[in-house]
Short mmCIF file of C-alpha atoms in Angstrom, two decimals:
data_model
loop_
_atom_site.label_atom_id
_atom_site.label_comp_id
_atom_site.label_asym_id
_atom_site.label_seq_id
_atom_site.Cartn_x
_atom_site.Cartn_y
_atom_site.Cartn_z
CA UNK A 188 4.79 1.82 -10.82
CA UNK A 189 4.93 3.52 -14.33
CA UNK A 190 7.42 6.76 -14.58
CA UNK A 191 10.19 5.48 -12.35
CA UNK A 192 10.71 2.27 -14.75
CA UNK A 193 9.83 4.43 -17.89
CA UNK A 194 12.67 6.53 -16.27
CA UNK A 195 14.77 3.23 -15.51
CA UNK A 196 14.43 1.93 -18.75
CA UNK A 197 15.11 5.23 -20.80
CA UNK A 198 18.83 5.47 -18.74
CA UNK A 199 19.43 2.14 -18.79
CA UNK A 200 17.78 -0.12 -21.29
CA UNK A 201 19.35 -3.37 -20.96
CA UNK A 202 19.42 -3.69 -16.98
CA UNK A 203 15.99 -2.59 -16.28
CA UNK A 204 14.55 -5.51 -14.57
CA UNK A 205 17.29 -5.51 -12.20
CA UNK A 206 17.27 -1.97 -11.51
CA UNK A 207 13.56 -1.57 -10.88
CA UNK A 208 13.89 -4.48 -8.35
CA UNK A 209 17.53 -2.76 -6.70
CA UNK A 210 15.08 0.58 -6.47
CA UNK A 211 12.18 -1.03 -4.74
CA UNK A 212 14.85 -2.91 -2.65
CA UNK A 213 15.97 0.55 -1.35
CA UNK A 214 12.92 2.04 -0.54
CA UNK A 215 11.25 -0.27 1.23
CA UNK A 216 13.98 -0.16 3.65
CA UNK A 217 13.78 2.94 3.97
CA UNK A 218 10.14 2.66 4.37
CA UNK A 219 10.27 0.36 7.31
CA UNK A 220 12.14 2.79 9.59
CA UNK A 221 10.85 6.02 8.44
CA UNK A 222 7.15 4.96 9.03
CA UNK A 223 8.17 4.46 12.62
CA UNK A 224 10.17 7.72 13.02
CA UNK A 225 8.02 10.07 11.83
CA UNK A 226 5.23 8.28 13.39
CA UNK A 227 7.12 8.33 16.95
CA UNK A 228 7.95 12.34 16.35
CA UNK A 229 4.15 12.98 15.33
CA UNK A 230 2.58 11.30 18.66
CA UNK A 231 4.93 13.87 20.80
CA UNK A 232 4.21 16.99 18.82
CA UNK A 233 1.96 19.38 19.78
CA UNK A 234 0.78 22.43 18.01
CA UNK A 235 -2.65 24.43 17.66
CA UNK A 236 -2.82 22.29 13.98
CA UNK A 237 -2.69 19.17 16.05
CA UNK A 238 0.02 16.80 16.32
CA UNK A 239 -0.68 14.96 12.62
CA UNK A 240 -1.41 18.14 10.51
CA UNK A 241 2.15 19.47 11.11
CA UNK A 242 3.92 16.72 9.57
CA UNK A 243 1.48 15.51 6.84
CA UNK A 244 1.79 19.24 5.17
CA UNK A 245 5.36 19.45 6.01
CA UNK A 246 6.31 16.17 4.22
CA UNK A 247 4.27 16.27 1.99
CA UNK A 248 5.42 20.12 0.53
CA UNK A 249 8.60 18.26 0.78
CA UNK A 250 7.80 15.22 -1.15
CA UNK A 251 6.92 17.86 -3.96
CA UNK A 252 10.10 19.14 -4.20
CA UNK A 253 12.02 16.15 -3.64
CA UNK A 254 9.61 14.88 -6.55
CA UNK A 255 10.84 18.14 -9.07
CA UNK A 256 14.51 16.91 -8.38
CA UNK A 257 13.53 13.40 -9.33
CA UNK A 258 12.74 14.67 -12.72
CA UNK A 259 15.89 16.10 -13.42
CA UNK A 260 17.93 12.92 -12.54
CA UNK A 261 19.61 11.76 -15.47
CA UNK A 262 21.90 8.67 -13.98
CA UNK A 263 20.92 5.48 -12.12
CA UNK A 264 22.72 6.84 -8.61
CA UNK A 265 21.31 10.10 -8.88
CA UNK A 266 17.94 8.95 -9.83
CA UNK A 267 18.15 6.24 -6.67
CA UNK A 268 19.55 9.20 -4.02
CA UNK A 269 16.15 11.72 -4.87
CA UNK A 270 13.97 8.50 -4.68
CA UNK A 271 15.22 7.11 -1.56
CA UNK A 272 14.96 10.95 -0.25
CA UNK A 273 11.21 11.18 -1.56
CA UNK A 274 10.56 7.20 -0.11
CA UNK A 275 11.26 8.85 3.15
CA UNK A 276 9.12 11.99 3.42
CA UNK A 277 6.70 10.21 1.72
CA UNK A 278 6.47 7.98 4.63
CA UNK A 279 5.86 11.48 6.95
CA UNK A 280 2.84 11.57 5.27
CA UNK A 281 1.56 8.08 5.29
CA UNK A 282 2.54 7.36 9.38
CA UNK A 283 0.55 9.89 10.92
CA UNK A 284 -2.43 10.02 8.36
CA UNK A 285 -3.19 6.70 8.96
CA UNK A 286 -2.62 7.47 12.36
CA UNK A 287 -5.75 9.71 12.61
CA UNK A 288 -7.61 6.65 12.62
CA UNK A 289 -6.91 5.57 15.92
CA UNK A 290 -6.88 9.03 16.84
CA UNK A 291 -10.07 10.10 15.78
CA UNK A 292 -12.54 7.48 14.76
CA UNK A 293 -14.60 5.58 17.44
CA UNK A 294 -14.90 1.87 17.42
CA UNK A 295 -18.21 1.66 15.94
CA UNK A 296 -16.90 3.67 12.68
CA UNK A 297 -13.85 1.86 12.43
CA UNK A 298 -14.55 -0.98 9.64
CA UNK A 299 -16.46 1.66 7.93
CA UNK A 300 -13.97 4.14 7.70
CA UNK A 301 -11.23 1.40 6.99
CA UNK A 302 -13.49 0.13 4.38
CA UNK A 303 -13.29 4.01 3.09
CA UNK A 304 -9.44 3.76 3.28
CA UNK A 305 -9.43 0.90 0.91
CA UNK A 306 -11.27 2.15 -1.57
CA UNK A 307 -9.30 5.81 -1.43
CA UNK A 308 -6.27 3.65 -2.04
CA UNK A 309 -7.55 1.43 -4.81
CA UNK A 310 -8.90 4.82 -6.58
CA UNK A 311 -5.98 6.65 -6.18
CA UNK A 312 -3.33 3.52 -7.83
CA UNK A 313 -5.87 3.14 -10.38
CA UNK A 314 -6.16 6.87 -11.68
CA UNK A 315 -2.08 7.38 -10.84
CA UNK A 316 -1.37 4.93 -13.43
CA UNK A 317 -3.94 5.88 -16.07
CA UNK A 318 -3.01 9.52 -15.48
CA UNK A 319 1.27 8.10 -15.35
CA UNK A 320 0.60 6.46 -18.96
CA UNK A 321 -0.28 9.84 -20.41
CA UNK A 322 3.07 11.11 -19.69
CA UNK A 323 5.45 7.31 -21.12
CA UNK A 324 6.54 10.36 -23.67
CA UNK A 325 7.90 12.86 -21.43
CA UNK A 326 8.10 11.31 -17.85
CA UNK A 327 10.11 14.45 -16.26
CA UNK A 328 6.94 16.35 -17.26
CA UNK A 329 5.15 13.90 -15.54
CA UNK A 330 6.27 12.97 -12.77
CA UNK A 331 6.39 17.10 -12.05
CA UNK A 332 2.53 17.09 -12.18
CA UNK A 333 2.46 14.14 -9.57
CA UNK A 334 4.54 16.34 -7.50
CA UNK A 335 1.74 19.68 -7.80
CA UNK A 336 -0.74 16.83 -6.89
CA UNK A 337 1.00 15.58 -3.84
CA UNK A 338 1.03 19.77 -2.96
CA UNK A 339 -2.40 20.39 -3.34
CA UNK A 340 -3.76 17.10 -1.68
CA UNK A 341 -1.90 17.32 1.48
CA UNK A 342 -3.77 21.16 1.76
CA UNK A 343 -7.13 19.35 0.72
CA UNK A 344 -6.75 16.34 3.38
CA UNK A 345 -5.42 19.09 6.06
CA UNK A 346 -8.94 21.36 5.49
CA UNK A 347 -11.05 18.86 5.47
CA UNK A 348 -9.89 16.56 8.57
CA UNK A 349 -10.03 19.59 10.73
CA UNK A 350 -7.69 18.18 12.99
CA UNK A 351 -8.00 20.44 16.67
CA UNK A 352 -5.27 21.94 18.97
CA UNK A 353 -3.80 19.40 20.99
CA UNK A 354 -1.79 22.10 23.22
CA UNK A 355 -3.17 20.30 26.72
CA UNK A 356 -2.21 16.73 25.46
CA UNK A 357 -0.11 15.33 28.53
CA UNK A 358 3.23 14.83 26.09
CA UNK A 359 5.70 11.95 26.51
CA UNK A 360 9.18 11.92 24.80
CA UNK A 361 10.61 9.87 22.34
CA UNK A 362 13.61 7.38 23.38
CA UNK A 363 15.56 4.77 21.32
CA UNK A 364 14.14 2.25 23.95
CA UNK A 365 10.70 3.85 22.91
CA UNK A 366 11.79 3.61 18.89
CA UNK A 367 12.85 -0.38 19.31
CA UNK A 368 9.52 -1.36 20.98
CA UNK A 369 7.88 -0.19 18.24
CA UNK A 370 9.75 -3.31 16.49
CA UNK A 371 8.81 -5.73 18.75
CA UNK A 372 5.84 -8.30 17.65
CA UNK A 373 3.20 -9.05 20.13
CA UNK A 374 4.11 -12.60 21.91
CA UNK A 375 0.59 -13.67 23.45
CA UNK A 376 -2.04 -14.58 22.10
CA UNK A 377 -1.24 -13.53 19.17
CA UNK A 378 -1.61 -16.99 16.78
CA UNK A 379 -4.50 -15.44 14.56
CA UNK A 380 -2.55 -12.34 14.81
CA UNK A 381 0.57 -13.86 12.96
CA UNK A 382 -1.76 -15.93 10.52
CA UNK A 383 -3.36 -12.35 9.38
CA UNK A 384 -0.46 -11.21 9.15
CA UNK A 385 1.32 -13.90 7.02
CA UNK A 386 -1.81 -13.90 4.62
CA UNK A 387 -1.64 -10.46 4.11
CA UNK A 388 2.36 -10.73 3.20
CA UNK A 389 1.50 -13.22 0.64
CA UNK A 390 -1.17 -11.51 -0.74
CA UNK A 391 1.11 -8.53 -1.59
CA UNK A 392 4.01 -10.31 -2.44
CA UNK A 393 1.69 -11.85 -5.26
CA UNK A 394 -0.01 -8.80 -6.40
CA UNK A 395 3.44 -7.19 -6.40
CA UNK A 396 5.35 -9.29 -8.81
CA UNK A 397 2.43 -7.86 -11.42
CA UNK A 398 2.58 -4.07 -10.12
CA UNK A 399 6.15 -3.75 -9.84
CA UNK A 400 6.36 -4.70 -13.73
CA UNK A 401 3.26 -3.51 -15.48
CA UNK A 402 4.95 -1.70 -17.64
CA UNK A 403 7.47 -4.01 -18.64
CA UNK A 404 4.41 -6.76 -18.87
CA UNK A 405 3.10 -4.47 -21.54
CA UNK A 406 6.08 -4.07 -23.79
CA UNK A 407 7.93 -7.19 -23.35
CA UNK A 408 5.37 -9.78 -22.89
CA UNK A 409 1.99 -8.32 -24.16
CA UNK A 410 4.44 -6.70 -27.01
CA UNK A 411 1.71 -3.66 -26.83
CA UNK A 412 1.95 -1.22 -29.61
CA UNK A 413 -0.21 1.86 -27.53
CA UNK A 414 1.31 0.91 -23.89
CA UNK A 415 -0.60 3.96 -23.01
CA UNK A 416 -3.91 2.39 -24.05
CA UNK A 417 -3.37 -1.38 -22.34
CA UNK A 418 -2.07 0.35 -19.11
CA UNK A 419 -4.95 3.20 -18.94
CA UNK A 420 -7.21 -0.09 -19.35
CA UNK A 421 -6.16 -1.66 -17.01
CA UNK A 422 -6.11 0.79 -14.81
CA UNK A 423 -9.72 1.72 -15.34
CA UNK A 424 -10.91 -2.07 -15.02
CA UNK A 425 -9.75 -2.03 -11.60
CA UNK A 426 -10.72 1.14 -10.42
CA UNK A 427 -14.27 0.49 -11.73
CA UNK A 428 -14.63 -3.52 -10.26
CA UNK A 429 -12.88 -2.21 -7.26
CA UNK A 430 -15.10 0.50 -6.12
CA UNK A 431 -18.22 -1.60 -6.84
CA UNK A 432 -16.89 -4.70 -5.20
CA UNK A 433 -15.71 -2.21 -1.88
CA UNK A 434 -19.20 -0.54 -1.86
CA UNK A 435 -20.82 -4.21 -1.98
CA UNK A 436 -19.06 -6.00 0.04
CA UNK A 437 -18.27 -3.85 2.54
CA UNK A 438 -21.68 -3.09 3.97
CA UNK A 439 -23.29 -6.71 3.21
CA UNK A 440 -19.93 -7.97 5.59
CA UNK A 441 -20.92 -5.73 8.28
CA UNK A 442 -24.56 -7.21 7.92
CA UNK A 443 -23.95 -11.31 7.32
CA UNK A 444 -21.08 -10.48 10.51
CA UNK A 445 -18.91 -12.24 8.03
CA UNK A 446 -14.81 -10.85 7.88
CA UNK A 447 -12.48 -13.97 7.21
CA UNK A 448 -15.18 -15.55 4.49
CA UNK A 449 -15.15 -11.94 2.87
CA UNK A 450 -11.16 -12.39 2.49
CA UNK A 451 -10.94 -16.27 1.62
CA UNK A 452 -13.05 -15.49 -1.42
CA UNK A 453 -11.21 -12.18 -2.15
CA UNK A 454 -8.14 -14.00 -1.72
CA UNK A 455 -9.40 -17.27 -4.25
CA UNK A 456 -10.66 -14.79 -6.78
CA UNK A 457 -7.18 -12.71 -7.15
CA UNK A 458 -5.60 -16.02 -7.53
CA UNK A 459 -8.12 -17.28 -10.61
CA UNK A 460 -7.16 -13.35 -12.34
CA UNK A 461 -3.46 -13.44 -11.72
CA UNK A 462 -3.58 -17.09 -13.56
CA UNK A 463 -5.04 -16.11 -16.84
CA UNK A 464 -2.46 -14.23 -18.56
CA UNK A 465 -0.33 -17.14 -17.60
CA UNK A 466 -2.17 -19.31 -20.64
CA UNK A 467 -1.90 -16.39 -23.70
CA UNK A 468 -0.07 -13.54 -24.18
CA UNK A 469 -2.87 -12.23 -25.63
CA UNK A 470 -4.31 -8.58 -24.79
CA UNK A 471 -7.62 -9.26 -23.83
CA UNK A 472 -6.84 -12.35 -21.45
CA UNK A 473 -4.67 -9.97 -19.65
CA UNK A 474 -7.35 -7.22 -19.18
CA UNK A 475 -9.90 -9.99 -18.51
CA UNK A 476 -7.27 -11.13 -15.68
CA UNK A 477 -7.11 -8.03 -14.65
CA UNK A 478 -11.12 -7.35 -14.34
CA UNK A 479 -11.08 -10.75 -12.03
CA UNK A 480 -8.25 -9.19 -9.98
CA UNK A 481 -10.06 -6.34 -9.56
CA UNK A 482 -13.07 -7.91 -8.39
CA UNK A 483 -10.98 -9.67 -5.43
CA UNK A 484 -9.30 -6.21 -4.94
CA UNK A 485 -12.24 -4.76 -4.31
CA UNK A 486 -13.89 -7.33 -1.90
CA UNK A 487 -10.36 -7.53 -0.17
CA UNK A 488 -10.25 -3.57 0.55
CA UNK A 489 -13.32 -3.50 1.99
CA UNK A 490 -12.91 -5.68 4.37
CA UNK A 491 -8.67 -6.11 5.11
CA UNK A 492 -8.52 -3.47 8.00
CA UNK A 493 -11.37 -4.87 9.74
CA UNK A 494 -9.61 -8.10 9.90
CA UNK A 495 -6.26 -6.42 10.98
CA UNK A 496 -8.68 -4.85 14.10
CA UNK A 497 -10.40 -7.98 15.72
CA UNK A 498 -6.91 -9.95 15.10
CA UNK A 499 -5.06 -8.05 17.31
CA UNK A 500 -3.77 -9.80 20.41
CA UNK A 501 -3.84 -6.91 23.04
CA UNK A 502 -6.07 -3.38 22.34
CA UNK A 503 -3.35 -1.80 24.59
CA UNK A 504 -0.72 -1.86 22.16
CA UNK A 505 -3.11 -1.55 19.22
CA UNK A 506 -0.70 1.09 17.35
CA UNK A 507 2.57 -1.20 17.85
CA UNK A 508 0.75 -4.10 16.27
CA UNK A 509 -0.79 -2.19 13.27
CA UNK A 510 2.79 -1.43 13.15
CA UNK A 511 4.17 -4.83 13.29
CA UNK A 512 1.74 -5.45 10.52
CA UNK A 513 2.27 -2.55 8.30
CA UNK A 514 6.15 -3.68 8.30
CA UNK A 515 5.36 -6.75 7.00
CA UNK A 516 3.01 -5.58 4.31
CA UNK A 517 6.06 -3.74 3.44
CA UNK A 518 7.95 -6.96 3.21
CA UNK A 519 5.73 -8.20 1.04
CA UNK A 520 6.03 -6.01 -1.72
CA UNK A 521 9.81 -6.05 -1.46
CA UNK A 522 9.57 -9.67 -1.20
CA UNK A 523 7.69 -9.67 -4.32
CA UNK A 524 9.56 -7.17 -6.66
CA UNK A 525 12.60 -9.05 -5.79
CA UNK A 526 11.15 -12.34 -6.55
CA UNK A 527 9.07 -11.35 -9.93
CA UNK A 528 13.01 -10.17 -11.07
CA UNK A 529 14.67 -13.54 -10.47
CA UNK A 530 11.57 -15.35 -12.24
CA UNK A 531 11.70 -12.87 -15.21
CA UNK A 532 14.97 -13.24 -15.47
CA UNK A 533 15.04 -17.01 -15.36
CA UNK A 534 12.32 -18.00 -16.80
CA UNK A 535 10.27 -15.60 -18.40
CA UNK A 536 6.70 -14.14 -17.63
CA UNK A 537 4.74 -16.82 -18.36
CA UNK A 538 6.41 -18.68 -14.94
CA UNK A 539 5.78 -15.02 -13.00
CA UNK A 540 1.47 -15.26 -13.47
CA UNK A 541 1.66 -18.69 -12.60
CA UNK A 542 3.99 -18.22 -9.54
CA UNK A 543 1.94 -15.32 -8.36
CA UNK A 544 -1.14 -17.61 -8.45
CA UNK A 545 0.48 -19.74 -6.03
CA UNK A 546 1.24 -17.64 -3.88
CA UNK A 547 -1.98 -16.01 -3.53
CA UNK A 548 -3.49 -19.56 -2.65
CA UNK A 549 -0.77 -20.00 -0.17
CA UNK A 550 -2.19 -16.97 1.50
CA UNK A 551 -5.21 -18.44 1.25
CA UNK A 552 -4.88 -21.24 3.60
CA UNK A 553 -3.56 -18.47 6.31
CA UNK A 554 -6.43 -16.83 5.90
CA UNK A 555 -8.72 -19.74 6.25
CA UNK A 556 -7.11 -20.80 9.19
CA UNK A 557 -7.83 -17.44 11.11
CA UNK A 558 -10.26 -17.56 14.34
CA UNK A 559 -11.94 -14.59 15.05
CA UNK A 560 -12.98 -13.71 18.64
CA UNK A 561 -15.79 -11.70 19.09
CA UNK A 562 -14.60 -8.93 21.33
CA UNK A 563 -17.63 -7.95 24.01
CA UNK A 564 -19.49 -4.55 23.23
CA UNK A 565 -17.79 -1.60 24.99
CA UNK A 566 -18.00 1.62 24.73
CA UNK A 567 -15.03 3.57 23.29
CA UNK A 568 -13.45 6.13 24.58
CA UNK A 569 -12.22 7.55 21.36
CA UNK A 570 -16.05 8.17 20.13
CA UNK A 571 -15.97 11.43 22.20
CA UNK A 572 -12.79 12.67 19.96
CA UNK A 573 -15.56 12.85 16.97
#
């Protein structure tokens, strides 16, 4: 979000916009299938680590390094080859981490743990781009230490899951027949399903227009003299609304039994932020859009993976669902980088704040329109994997 366009923009000034968007075009591709490869291999391994712990230290050792030869790029194809590499790993970390939660979590922990997930995720974008801005002046430097971070977390995350032996796991192998159903959406009963699902899209096609470009928002439209300080703000405006919005609203959904009202007003908040800059080019406008945004980040994290849970049309195929809708998330913030780079180029960035309000309203309505059945108390038989 920060040192890849810094690193864009320093080879090649003048196309930047275009390039950023032809960059998140390629990984996101690359996304889409990797997720489900490297999630397929992790379900059939087995090792006295476990069958998740294997790959997430693996990949993510190789993420580092693929991260150091990043740095040393110093042309547009070479630059896109070690980021498409990295996009990949990257995604052998991400598939079977987020795996562990159907592994390992019983069904009474699950919004609370998902509700954890979101707010790891909002504090970890927020301090990666405060901690990114320190380095606009030497981004190979940079993006080096991102790449001793991504080392020492996957050891931290490894020691502290504890994740057993799974040597007596009755195995099953992997097939291309296996591979293509994981790209097959559910077909029944799956209405709310879909209008989750296209919410969700829209939602991150919105907020991605702004994250794809922050940087460029900064210097071109904000015409920031410190970039450093407007992005480090921003970043720490979010991190702080979002972690007090996830810690309120998480808990007081679980006790009003309230999910989808949770995300309308998550949803109608984001929009209001995402609007304001539209009306000034001014600094503080922008970082008081960005407070608002934060508050609806923060609501929405709390509460999105619990929604993604009681949508789904068949708890048999949980995992290929989750899948169905991680794909499109993915969509949506291709869909959105490539989108934000037509407008910008177009029309300017005054039309992209007021496009991505519109589109977060669109999602909206999906959301709004979502009927939630209340699934009849069972016991799980996942809460004895705890």
């Amino acid at each position: 979000m920060i040192l890849l366009p810094q690193k864009i923009a320093d080879i090649s000034p003048n196309d930047k916009v275009a390039l950023v968007a032809a960059f998140s075009s390629a990984s996101m591709v690359i996304g889409l299938f990797s997720n489900v490869l490297f999630g397929a291999f992790s379900d059939v391994t087995r090792t006295r680590f476990g069958k998740r712990t294997p790959w997430i230290v693996g990949c993510s050792i190789g993420s580092s390094l693929l991260l150091y030869g990043l740095s040393t790029a110093s042309s547009i194809p070479t630059l896109l080859a070690w980021w498409c590499c990295c996009e990949a790993v990257i995604n052998g970390v991400a598939a079977p981490m987020i795996a562990q939660l159907s592994d390992r979590v019983p069904d009474r922990w699950k919004g609370t743990v998902s509700a954890c997930y979101g707010i790891s995720q909002t504090i970890g974008n927020q301090i990666g781009i405060a901690v990114a801005s320190l380095y606009l002046g030497n981004v190979r430097f940079g993006i080096r230490t991102f790449a001793i971070v991504a080392a020492i977390g996957c050891l931290a995350s490894s020691a502290i899951a504890g994740e057993p032996s799974n040597f007596t796991e009755r195995g099953h192998h992997v097939s291309m027949r296996a591979l293509i159903r994981h790209f097959i959406p559910p077909t029944q009963n799956a209405g709310n399903f879909y209008k989750a699902l296209i919410s969700k899209f829209l939602m991150l096609a919105s907020s991605g227009m702004t994250s794809s470009y922050l940087l460029y928002i900064a210097t071109d439209y904000l015409h920031a003299r410190n970039q450093q300080s407007i992005l480090s703000t921003t970043a720490s405006i979010t991190l702080i609304t979002g972690i007090i919005c996830s810690l309120i609203a998480g808990p007081l959904s679980d006790h009003l039994s309230k999910v989808k009202s949770f995300v309308v007003i998550a949803l109608l908040i984001m929009a209001a932020g995402s609007a304001l800059p539209a009306f000034s080019d001014d600094d503080t406008l922008f970082l008081a859009g960005m407070l608002i945004v934060g508050i609806g980040m923060g609501i929405h994290a709390s509460v999105d993976q619990k929604l993604n849970l009681l949508v789904l049309p068949n708890p048999d195929t949980a995992a290929k669902d989750l899948g169905v809708m991680n794909m499109a998330n993915t969509m949506g913030t291709l869909c959105g980088s490539l989108a934000a780079a037509y407008i910008i180029g177009t029309w300017g960035y005054h039309e992209l704040f007021i496009t991505e309000c519109l589109i977060m309203c669109a999602g909206t309505v999906f959301a709004a329109c979502v009927r939630i059945e209340r699934p009849t108390a069972t016991t799980s038989p996942t809460s004895k994997n705890v």
